[in-house]
Amino acid sequence: MSTTGTATLSQELVDEFNPFLAMAKRFEIAADYLGLDPGLREVLRTPNRELSVAVPVLMDDKTLKVFTGYRVQHNFVLGPCKGGIRFAPDVNLDEVRALSAWMTWKCSVVGLPFGGGKGGVICDPREMSQGELERLTRRYTASIMDILGPDRDVPAPDMNTNAQTMAWIMDTYSMHVRSTQTAVVTGKPLALGGSLGRHEATGRGVMISAREALKRLGRRAEDTKVVVQGSGNVGGIGALLMHREGYTITSLSDMYGAIHNPKGLDVPKVLEYLAENKKLTGFPDAEAVPNEVQLELPCDVLIPAATENTITSKNVAKIQAKLIVEGANGPTSFPADRVLDERGVMVVPDILANAGGVTVSYFEWVQDRMGYFWTEEVVNSRLEQIMVKSFDQVDETAKKHNTSLRIASYIRAIGRVAEAYKLRGAFA
Ligand code: GLU
């Protein structure tokens, strides 16, 4: 491919930032390793169903506003679609498509009986009241509920949605079907059939993935400095759990900026400060650092746990970490992957590193369907088993094919879905 000429260069950048293309490029590499034929590739690459809905909401000032919502079901060969719903101003169909495909591969790589789905609503939740968010959530649920259900598609929290959002979805769905269906969503409050350990599960999975990767690199927690991009459900909880295990967390960030202390942050205090002040800036015992600079800070481990495309061709050369553990979905662009590979930086990819959340979502769904609830110890030890086993399997595949952990994860994930598809056959 020619890299001369501004037209080509800007197209390359557009492509670099398109998450669906980023997914598709890794998919093709893994499909080559698996020797998949062109027809099967097309089946597995193509999202099965894409629903776009207009969601009218009566705002607090009595005006009517129409929001756009999506639910994409990428693949349900292995079971019901599973995946979060995000509320954000920059949600778009390509992003939701990519995220739904990543959910297919994520569920597959850790061996869950689920396909992949994802939803999103274009809105700015920071500008909306609780009442407006509730009306938006309920109307969006009603608009997509023909394709939802415990055996069809089971949403969960994602960016800017939480246990309360899931409670509204569960209630709206249940009122329409005239029976309480707790298993239609996961990540619910405990009082409504949620699972112990679900809130911390993604952060816990990130911590386990980092630990397993560091074992391979021969490093101990006490000698390891960690920079975490983010401070929410994934980054904040991941940092807290790693802090408890003896790692030195030197930086955390939010949308307004990062804080840095090379000697280590007191993570519980940082999270308390964040809960009170709604931002990290101003936290004593740390210097303020702009978000772009944070990723380039000296450290052993970098955990991007914010959003897509934060490690790209623009900043990859300046990244100093020896290990990257992807807490977010799609934080590393395809061209950046190559550079990291060439430099021998180990990357635990999103579909493996952040799979703890959906794994405990699976446990929640199982508990709801059984009507029998497990202790937190049982949840955590089963999560630990699944994460460690999946990491070992991916590592083995990477060694066998002499490839990165990312491509190895895709090989395992796509291989499993492809095998199931071949056994089921095309329905005609
Ligand atoms: N939104 C989370 C993810 O991206 C969790 C999905 C789920 O639990 O279904 O993995």
Tab-separated table of C-alpha atoms and ligand atoms in Angstrom:
chain	number	residue	atom	x	y	z
A	1	MET	CA	0.000	0.000	0.000
A	2	SER	CA	1.358	3.425	-0.925
A	3	THR	CA	1.869	5.796	1.959
A	4	THR	CA	2.573	8.866	-0.110
A	5	GLY	CA	0.052	11.607	-0.795
A	6	THR	CA	-2.220	13.279	1.748
A	7	ALA	CA	-5.346	11.531	0.475
A	8	THR	CA	-3.891	8.093	1.205
A	9	LEU	CA	-2.447	9.187	4.521
A	10	SER	CA	-5.691	10.627	5.803
A	11	GLN	CA	-7.573	7.532	4.582
A	12	GLU	CA	-5.082	5.422	6.542
A	13	LEU	CA	-5.825	7.442	9.639
A	14	VAL	CA	-9.573	7.143	9.081
A	15	ASP	CA	-9.131	3.385	8.709
A	16	GLU	CA	-6.879	3.224	11.762
A	17	PHE	CA	-9.606	4.764	13.916
A	18	ASN	CA	-12.453	2.633	12.549
A	19	PRO	CA	-12.979	-0.034	15.225
A	20	PHE	CA	-14.812	-2.447	12.917
A	21	LEU	CA	-11.890	-2.429	10.464
A	22	ALA	CA	-9.514	-2.903	13.401
A	23	MET	CA	-11.462	-6.012	14.400
A	24	ALA	CA	-11.731	-7.257	10.791
A	25	LYS	CA	-7.963	-7.007	10.196
A	26	ARG	CA	-7.160	-9.176	13.200
A	27	PHE	CA	-9.965	-11.526	12.170
A	28	GLU	CA	-8.394	-12.069	8.714
A	29	ILE	CA	-4.963	-12.849	10.174
A	30	ALA	CA	-6.428	-15.423	12.556
A	31	ALA	CA	-8.662	-16.868	9.807
A	32	ASP	CA	-5.522	-17.387	7.681
A	33	TYR	CA	-3.901	-19.361	10.509
A	34	LEU	CA	-7.081	-21.441	10.779
A	35	GLY	CA	-7.312	-21.901	7.002
A	36	LEU	CA	-10.985	-20.854	6.983
A	37	ASP	CA	-12.645	-20.850	3.579
A	38	PRO	CA	-14.023	-17.563	2.172
A	39	GLY	CA	-17.688	-18.451	2.779
A	40	LEU	CA	-17.196	-19.264	6.445
A	41	ARG	CA	-15.132	-16.098	6.874
A	42	GLU	CA	-17.968	-14.052	5.505
A	43	VAL	CA	-20.501	-15.722	7.795
A	44	LEU	CA	-18.357	-15.150	10.886
A	45	ARG	CA	-17.375	-11.597	10.012
A	46	THR	CA	-20.854	-10.308	9.202
A	47	PRO	CA	-23.076	-9.059	12.037
A	48	ASN	CA	-26.195	-11.176	12.093
A	49	ARG	CA	-28.686	-8.460	12.969
A	50	GLU	CA	-28.481	-4.681	13.360
A	51	LEU	CA	-31.343	-2.752	14.842
A	52	SER	CA	-31.476	1.025	14.830
A	53	VAL	CA	-34.285	2.720	16.744
A	54	ALA	CA	-35.594	6.242	17.302
A	55	VAL	CA	-36.215	6.790	21.004
A	56	PRO	CA	-38.516	9.709	21.875
A	57	VAL	CA	-38.079	10.981	25.424
A	58	LEU	CA	-40.030	13.604	27.327
A	59	MET	CA	-37.356	15.802	28.883
A	60	ASP	CA	-37.733	17.537	32.265
A	61	ASP	CA	-38.500	20.864	30.547
A	62	LYS	CA	-41.466	19.143	28.791
A	63	THR	CA	-39.854	19.187	25.345
A	64	LEU	CA	-39.727	15.972	23.335
A	65	LYS	CA	-36.322	14.827	22.167
A	66	VAL	CA	-35.545	11.906	19.857
A	67	PHE	CA	-32.431	9.856	20.585
A	68	THR	CA	-30.907	7.211	18.300
A	69	GLY	CA	-30.251	3.770	19.746
A	70	TYR	CA	-28.671	0.615	18.362
A	71	ARG	CA	-28.491	-3.050	19.236
A	72	VAL	CA	-26.245	-5.219	17.097
A	73	GLN	CA	-26.261	-9.004	17.412
A	74	HIS	CA	-23.057	-10.127	15.817
A	75	ASN	CA	-23.320	-13.867	16.217
A	76	PHE	CA	-25.379	-16.407	18.185
A	77	VAL	CA	-23.850	-19.698	17.062
A	78	LEU	CA	-22.669	-20.549	20.596
A	79	GLY	CA	-25.741	-19.281	22.441
A	80	PRO	CA	-27.750	-16.137	23.240
A	81	CYS	CA	-26.051	-12.845	22.365
A	82	LYS	CA	-24.308	-11.204	25.287
A	83	GLY	CA	-22.893	-7.734	25.664
A	84	GLY	CA	-23.241	-4.317	27.194
A	85	ILE	CA	-25.189	-1.179	26.402
A	86	ARG	CA	-23.347	2.148	26.397
A	87	PHE	CA	-24.661	5.675	26.603
A	88	ALA	CA	-22.302	8.263	25.057
A	89	PRO	CA	-22.386	11.217	22.649
A	90	ASP	CA	-19.987	9.564	20.168
A	91	VAL	CA	-21.726	6.178	19.895
A	92	ASN	CA	-21.982	5.131	16.223
A	93	LEU	CA	-22.996	2.035	14.328
A	94	ASP	CA	-19.466	1.031	13.273
A	95	GLU	CA	-18.381	1.163	16.891
A	96	VAL	CA	-21.355	-0.877	18.136
A	97	ARG	CA	-20.737	-3.403	15.329
A	98	ALA	CA	-17.087	-3.787	16.309
A	99	LEU	CA	-17.945	-4.049	19.989
A	100	SER	CA	-20.546	-6.738	19.246
A	101	ALA	CA	-18.007	-8.764	17.241
A	102	TRP	CA	-15.469	-8.376	20.042
A	103	MET	CA	-18.122	-9.782	22.409
A	104	THR	CA	-18.471	-12.865	20.175
A	105	TRP	CA	-14.717	-13.469	20.322
A	106	LYS	CA	-14.520	-12.588	24.035
A	107	CYS	CA	-17.239	-15.059	25.052
A	108	SER	CA	-15.683	-17.692	22.835
A	109	VAL	CA	-12.094	-17.294	24.043
A	110	VAL	CA	-13.101	-17.891	27.668
A	111	GLY	CA	-15.442	-20.751	26.741
A	112	LEU	CA	-18.855	-19.232	27.571
A	113	PRO	CA	-22.042	-20.509	25.886
A	114	PHE	CA	-22.843	-17.061	24.442
A	115	GLY	CA	-22.630	-15.190	21.170
A	116	GLY	CA	-21.853	-11.492	20.967
A	117	GLY	CA	-24.049	-8.398	20.979
A	118	LYS	CA	-23.725	-4.746	21.891
A	119	GLY	CA	-25.995	-1.760	22.212
A	120	GLY	CA	-25.615	1.961	22.414
A	121	VAL	CA	-27.599	5.153	22.616
A	122	ILE	CA	-26.275	8.483	21.358
A	123	CYS	CA	-26.751	10.803	24.337
A	124	ASP	CA	-24.757	12.720	26.906
A	125	PRO	CA	-25.674	11.191	30.273
A	126	ARG	CA	-23.804	13.930	32.183
A	127	GLU	CA	-26.331	16.446	30.850
A	128	MET	CA	-29.374	14.350	31.763
A	129	SER	CA	-31.341	13.967	35.001
A	130	GLN	CA	-32.042	10.543	36.570
A	131	GLY	CA	-35.658	10.850	35.413
A	132	GLU	CA	-34.609	11.530	31.812
A	133	LEU	CA	-32.146	8.627	31.899
A	134	GLU	CA	-34.845	6.319	33.249
A	135	ARG	CA	-37.336	7.322	30.530
A	136	LEU	CA	-34.637	6.956	27.848
A	137	THR	CA	-33.634	3.507	29.120
A	138	ARG	CA	-37.206	2.232	29.355
A	139	ARG	CA	-38.237	3.477	25.916
A	140	TYR	CA	-35.033	2.159	24.305
A	141	THR	CA	-35.692	-1.230	25.969
A	142	ALA	CA	-39.279	-1.284	24.706
A	143	SER	CA	-38.022	-0.485	21.189
A	144	ILE	CA	-35.503	-3.349	21.079
A	145	MET	CA	-37.331	-5.886	23.219
A	146	ASP	CA	-38.479	-8.061	20.312
A	147	ILE	CA	-34.896	-9.241	19.979
A	148	LEU	CA	-34.066	-9.419	23.738
A	149	GLY	CA	-34.704	-12.249	26.164
A	150	PRO	CA	-32.843	-14.662	28.458
A	151	ASP	CA	-32.522	-17.115	25.543
A	152	ARG	CA	-31.945	-14.510	22.831
A	153	ASP	CA	-29.916	-11.519	23.883
A	154	VAL	CA	-28.838	-10.503	27.372
A	155	PRO	CA	-27.523	-6.934	27.856
A	156	ALA	CA	-25.205	-5.734	30.629
A	157	PRO	CA	-23.635	-2.443	31.756
A	158	ASP	CA	-20.976	-0.714	29.670
A	159	MET	CA	-19.748	2.892	29.458
A	160	ASN	CA	-22.081	5.224	31.430
A	161	THR	CA	-24.610	2.527	32.283
A	162	ASN	CA	-24.785	0.670	35.598
A	163	ALA	CA	-26.779	-1.628	37.871
A	164	GLN	CA	-29.645	0.896	38.058
A	165	THR	CA	-29.854	1.018	34.240
A	166	MET	CA	-30.059	-2.794	34.216
A	167	ALA	CA	-32.831	-2.698	36.845
A	168	TRP	CA	-34.883	-0.399	34.557
A	169	ILE	CA	-34.283	-2.686	31.572
A	170	MET	CA	-35.242	-5.764	33.582
A	171	ASP	CA	-38.413	-4.106	34.866
A	172	THR	CA	-39.480	-2.761	31.452
A	173	TYR	CA	-38.946	-6.148	29.795
A	174	SER	CA	-40.711	-7.986	32.638
A	175	MET	CA	-43.732	-5.655	32.578
A	176	HIS	CA	-44.134	-6.299	28.835
A	177	VAL	CA	-43.901	-10.097	29.084
A	178	ARG	CA	-46.037	-10.133	32.254
A	179	SER	CA	-43.555	-12.058	34.403
A	180	THR	CA	-40.369	-11.179	36.240
A	181	GLN	CA	-37.450	-12.184	34.042
A	182	THR	CA	-34.298	-11.493	35.993
A	183	ALA	CA	-32.085	-13.350	33.487
A	184	VAL	CA	-32.810	-10.849	30.697
A	185	VAL	CA	-29.923	-8.637	31.858
A	186	THR	CA	-26.799	-9.050	33.982
A	187	GLY	CA	-24.935	-6.570	36.136
A	188	LYS	CA	-28.172	-5.975	38.073
A	189	PRO	CA	-28.389	-4.855	41.701
A	190	LEU	CA	-28.019	-7.756	44.174
A	191	ALA	CA	-31.603	-7.208	45.358
A	192	LEU	CA	-32.891	-8.042	41.863
A	193	GLY	CA	-30.939	-11.231	41.162
A	194	GLY	CA	-27.504	-9.721	40.611
A	195	SER	CA	-24.414	-11.752	41.418
A	196	LEU	CA	-21.921	-11.161	44.180
A	197	GLY	CA	-18.588	-10.243	42.621
A	198	ARG	CA	-20.068	-8.939	39.334
A	199	HIS	CA	-19.301	-5.280	40.049
A	200	GLU	CA	-15.589	-6.007	40.575
A	201	ALA	CA	-15.349	-8.799	37.992
A	202	THR	CA	-13.831	-6.903	35.051
A	203	GLY	CA	-11.193	-5.269	37.277
A	204	ARG	CA	-10.494	-8.623	38.937
A	205	GLY	CA	-10.035	-10.269	35.530
A	206	VAL	CA	-7.625	-7.492	34.522
A	207	MET	CA	-5.657	-8.063	37.725
A	208	ILE	CA	-5.499	-11.831	37.096
A	209	SER	CA	-4.417	-11.281	33.458
A	210	ALA	CA	-1.656	-8.879	34.525
A	211	ARG	CA	-0.443	-11.341	37.157
A	212	GLU	CA	-0.369	-14.260	34.678
A	213	ALA	CA	1.510	-12.171	32.089
A	214	LEU	CA	4.024	-10.900	34.665
A	215	LYS	CA	4.721	-14.491	35.759
A	216	ARG	CA	5.837	-15.173	32.177
A	217	LEU	CA	8.044	-12.078	32.280
A	218	GLY	CA	9.562	-13.204	35.581
A	219	ARG	CA	8.430	-10.116	37.528
A	220	ARG	CA	7.049	-9.779	41.042
A	221	ALA	CA	4.215	-7.484	42.093
A	222	GLU	CA	6.464	-5.582	44.543
A	223	ASP	CA	8.854	-4.551	41.765
A	224	THR	CA	6.172	-3.529	39.284
A	225	LYS	CA	5.002	-0.007	38.516
A	226	VAL	CA	1.607	0.312	36.866
A	227	VAL	CA	-0.041	3.192	34.978
A	228	VAL	CA	-3.817	2.901	34.649
A	229	GLN	CA	-5.698	4.953	32.081
A	230	GLY	CA	-9.190	5.354	33.539
A	231	SER	CA	-10.567	5.153	37.072
A	232	GLY	CA	-14.052	3.713	36.619
A	233	ASN	CA	-15.470	0.240	36.944
A	234	VAL	CA	-12.539	-1.336	35.088
A	235	GLY	CA	-9.556	0.966	35.752
A	236	GLY	CA	-10.456	2.090	39.268
A	237	ILE	CA	-11.357	-1.367	40.576
A	238	GLY	CA	-8.464	-3.008	38.668
A	239	ALA	CA	-6.056	-0.494	40.246
A	240	LEU	CA	-7.520	-1.054	43.710
A	241	LEU	CA	-7.194	-4.853	43.481
A	242	MET	CA	-3.637	-4.580	42.136
A	243	HIS	CA	-2.715	-2.100	44.871
A	244	ARG	CA	-3.926	-4.664	47.435
A	245	GLU	CA	-1.743	-7.324	45.777
A	246	GLY	CA	1.349	-5.164	46.274
A	247	TYR	CA	1.764	-3.484	42.861
A	248	THR	CA	2.749	0.188	42.803
A	249	ILE	CA	0.080	2.169	40.949
A	250	THR	CA	1.812	5.364	39.845
A	251	SER	CA	-0.945	6.977	37.777
A	252	LEU	CA	-4.721	7.002	37.291
A	253	SER	CA	-6.815	9.231	35.042
A	254	ASP	CA	-10.306	10.417	34.212
A	255	MET	CA	-11.686	12.450	31.318
A	256	TYR	CA	-10.278	15.695	32.773
A	257	GLY	CA	-6.680	14.563	33.233
A	258	ALA	CA	-4.286	12.199	34.996
A	259	ILE	CA	-2.506	12.203	38.360
A	260	HIS	CA	0.993	10.808	38.841
A	261	ASN	CA	3.200	9.879	41.754
A	262	PRO	CA	6.294	7.822	40.814
A	263	LYS	CA	6.469	6.506	44.409
A	264	GLY	CA	2.943	5.128	44.172
A	265	LEU	CA	-0.588	6.387	44.790
A	266	ASP	CA	-2.698	5.496	47.793
A	267	VAL	CA	-5.410	4.017	45.545
A	268	PRO	CA	-8.221	3.722	48.155
A	269	LYS	CA	-7.690	7.416	49.004
A	270	VAL	CA	-7.668	8.375	45.313
A	271	LEU	CA	-10.976	6.590	44.744
A	272	GLU	CA	-12.493	8.231	47.823
A	273	TYR	CA	-11.332	11.622	46.531
A	274	LEU	CA	-12.833	10.859	43.116
A	275	ALA	CA	-16.180	9.834	44.616
A	276	GLU	CA	-16.339	13.097	46.572
A	277	ASN	CA	-14.999	15.555	43.984
A	278	LYS	CA	-16.176	13.838	40.771
A	279	LYS	CA	-12.695	14.359	39.297
A	280	LEU	CA	-9.122	13.360	40.091
A	281	THR	CA	-7.556	16.757	39.444
A	282	GLY	CA	-6.470	18.369	42.677
A	283	PHE	CA	-5.706	15.108	44.492
A	284	PRO	CA	-2.919	15.911	46.980
A	285	ASP	CA	0.297	13.819	46.890
A	286	ALA	CA	0.378	13.649	43.100
A	287	GLU	CA	1.242	15.875	40.168
A	288	ALA	CA	-1.327	16.628	37.472
A	289	VAL	CA	-0.452	15.241	34.030
A	290	PRO	CA	-2.346	15.769	30.752
A	291	ASN	CA	-4.105	12.660	29.458
A	292	GLU	CA	-1.928	12.379	26.307
A	293	VAL	CA	1.239	12.413	28.426
A	294	GLN	CA	-0.011	9.797	30.887
A	295	LEU	CA	0.388	6.892	28.468
A	296	GLU	CA	4.018	7.840	27.877
A	297	LEU	CA	5.003	7.859	31.572
A	298	PRO	CA	7.774	5.447	32.609
A	299	CYS	CA	6.226	2.228	33.960
A	300	ASP	CA	6.374	-1.563	33.689
A	301	VAL	CA	2.701	-2.150	32.989
A	302	LEU	CA	0.220	0.068	31.171
A	303	ILE	CA	-3.475	-0.651	31.586
A	304	PRO	CA	-5.592	1.281	29.078
A	305	ALA	CA	-9.030	1.050	30.694
A	306	ALA	CA	-10.887	3.987	29.180
A	307	THR	CA	-12.056	3.693	25.578
A	308	GLU	CA	-11.092	2.695	22.026
A	309	ASN	CA	-8.039	3.932	20.093
A	310	THR	CA	-5.898	5.376	22.837
A	311	ILE	CA	-2.676	3.627	21.712
A	312	THR	CA	-2.227	4.496	18.045
A	313	SER	CA	0.439	5.250	15.434
A	314	LYS	CA	0.528	8.769	16.916
A	315	ASN	CA	1.855	7.817	20.358
A	316	VAL	CA	2.993	4.178	20.213
A	317	ALA	CA	6.674	5.079	19.733
A	318	LYS	CA	6.674	6.907	23.062
A	319	ILE	CA	5.102	4.148	25.133
A	320	GLN	CA	7.569	2.800	27.682
A	321	ALA	CA	5.671	-0.115	29.266
A	322	LYS	CA	6.916	-3.672	28.762
A	323	LEU	CA	3.454	-5.091	29.264
A	324	ILE	CA	0.061	-3.721	28.169
A	325	VAL	CA	-3.104	-5.218	29.655
A	326	GLU	CA	-6.174	-3.997	27.785
A	327	GLY	CA	-8.956	-3.221	30.251
A	328	ALA	CA	-10.918	-1.262	27.622
A	329	ASN	CA	-12.307	-2.723	24.407
A	330	GLY	CA	-10.176	-1.859	21.369
A	331	PRO	CA	-7.667	0.541	22.982
A	332	THR	CA	-4.815	-0.395	20.618
A	333	SER	CA	-5.110	0.333	16.897
A	334	PHE	CA	-3.993	-2.200	14.300
A	335	PRO	CA	-0.880	-0.233	13.178
A	336	ALA	CA	0.131	0.321	16.821
A	337	ASP	CA	-0.111	-3.435	17.424
A	338	ARG	CA	2.569	-4.047	14.804
A	339	VAL	CA	4.977	-1.563	16.391
A	340	LEU	CA	4.476	-3.080	19.850
A	341	ASP	CA	4.991	-6.565	18.417
A	342	GLU	CA	8.232	-5.544	16.727
A	343	ARG	CA	9.474	-4.011	19.976
A	344	GLY	CA	8.629	-7.192	21.892
A	345	VAL	CA	6.054	-5.501	24.135
A	346	MET	CA	3.646	-8.108	25.469
A	347	VAL	CA	-0.027	-7.162	24.993
A	348	VAL	CA	-2.790	-9.060	26.771
A	349	PRO	CA	-5.643	-8.276	24.385
A	350	ASP	CA	-9.030	-6.881	25.385
A	351	ILE	CA	-11.007	-10.003	24.483
A	352	LEU	CA	-8.974	-11.941	27.066
A	353	ALA	CA	-7.907	-9.291	29.604
A	354	ASN	CA	-11.337	-7.765	30.205
A	355	ALA	CA	-13.356	-10.986	29.901
A	356	GLY	CA	-13.823	-11.182	33.687
A	357	GLY	CA	-16.928	-8.988	33.449
A	358	VAL	CA	-18.808	-11.136	30.991
A	359	THR	CA	-17.629	-14.310	32.741
A	360	VAL	CA	-19.348	-13.245	35.968
A	361	SER	CA	-22.300	-12.053	33.857
A	362	TYR	CA	-22.518	-15.659	32.715
A	363	PHE	CA	-22.477	-16.779	36.370
A	364	GLU	CA	-25.244	-14.262	37.119
A	365	TRP	CA	-27.375	-15.571	34.237
A	366	VAL	CA	-26.848	-19.169	35.428
A	367	GLN	CA	-27.786	-18.241	39.030
A	368	ASP	CA	-30.913	-16.370	37.869
A	369	ARG	CA	-32.034	-19.338	35.798
A	370	MET	CA	-31.409	-21.759	38.675
A	371	GLY	CA	-32.848	-19.411	41.265
A	372	TYR	CA	-29.929	-20.425	43.481
A	373	PHE	CA	-27.205	-17.963	44.426
A	374	TRP	CA	-23.517	-18.560	45.051
A	375	THR	CA	-21.204	-17.086	47.671
A	376	GLU	CA	-18.656	-14.463	46.635
A	377	GLU	CA	-15.852	-16.994	47.217
A	378	VAL	CA	-17.440	-19.440	44.776
A	379	VAL	CA	-17.887	-16.672	42.160
A	380	ASN	CA	-14.326	-15.426	42.542
A	381	SER	CA	-12.710	-18.842	42.518
A	382	ARG	CA	-14.644	-19.902	39.391
A	383	LEU	CA	-13.656	-16.620	37.722
A	384	GLU	CA	-10.037	-17.221	38.674
A	385	GLN	CA	-10.145	-20.746	37.198
A	386	ILE	CA	-11.620	-19.566	33.896
A	387	MET	CA	-9.243	-16.602	33.515
A	388	VAL	CA	-6.109	-18.638	34.317
A	389	LYS	CA	-7.108	-21.545	32.085
A	390	SER	CA	-7.965	-19.208	29.180
A	391	PHE	CA	-4.679	-17.335	29.584
A	392	ASP	CA	-2.732	-20.637	29.560
A	393	GLN	CA	-4.553	-21.826	26.445
A	394	VAL	CA	-3.955	-18.552	24.591
A	395	ASP	CA	-0.300	-18.518	25.629
A	396	GLU	CA	0.093	-22.089	24.356
A	397	THR	CA	-1.532	-21.171	21.023
A	398	ALA	CA	0.725	-18.095	20.718
A	399	LYS	CA	3.806	-20.264	21.226
A	400	LYS	CA	2.575	-22.931	18.823
A	401	HIS	CA	2.030	-20.403	16.012
A	402	ASN	CA	4.789	-18.041	17.062
A	403	THR	CA	2.361	-15.144	17.180
A	404	SER	CA	1.112	-12.475	19.596
A	405	LEU	CA	-1.343	-13.121	22.418
A	406	ARG	CA	-3.865	-11.041	20.455
A	407	ILE	CA	-3.749	-13.152	17.323
A	408	ALA	CA	-3.642	-16.321	19.440
A	409	SER	CA	-6.813	-15.181	21.261
A	410	TYR	CA	-8.540	-14.589	17.922
A	411	ILE	CA	-7.367	-17.983	16.639
A	412	ARG	CA	-8.885	-19.767	19.635
A	413	ALA	CA	-12.050	-17.651	19.665
A	414	ILE	CA	-12.764	-17.874	15.934
A	415	GLY	CA	-11.801	-21.553	15.822
A	416	ARG	CA	-14.408	-22.414	18.444
A	417	VAL	CA	-17.216	-20.473	16.743
A	418	ALA	CA	-16.216	-21.883	13.328
A	419	GLU	CA	-16.336	-25.449	14.654
A	420	ALA	CA	-19.776	-24.893	16.186
A	421	TYR	CA	-21.012	-23.300	12.961
A	422	LYS	CA	-19.787	-26.211	10.847
A	423	LEU	CA	-21.566	-28.672	13.154
A	424	ARG	CA	-24.816	-26.684	13.081
A	425	GLY	CA	-24.645	-25.986	9.342
A	426	ALA	CA	-26.378	-23.241	7.426
A	427	PHE	CA	-30.136	-23.303	8.030
A	428	ALA	CA	-31.981	-23.328	4.730
B	1	GLU	N1	-19.681	-4.464	28.790
B	1	GLU	C1	-18.821	-5.493	29.280
B	1	GLU	C2	-17.835	-5.929	28.212
B	1	GLU	O1	-17.542	-5.194	27.291
B	1	GLU	C3	-19.595	-6.650	29.893
B	1	GLU	C4	-20.520	-7.367	28.967
B	1	GLU	C5	-21.416	-8.391	29.667
B	1	GLU	O2	-21.215	-8.656	30.830
B	1	GLU	O3	-22.303	-8.913	28.986
B	1	GLU	O4	-17.250	-6.978	28.289
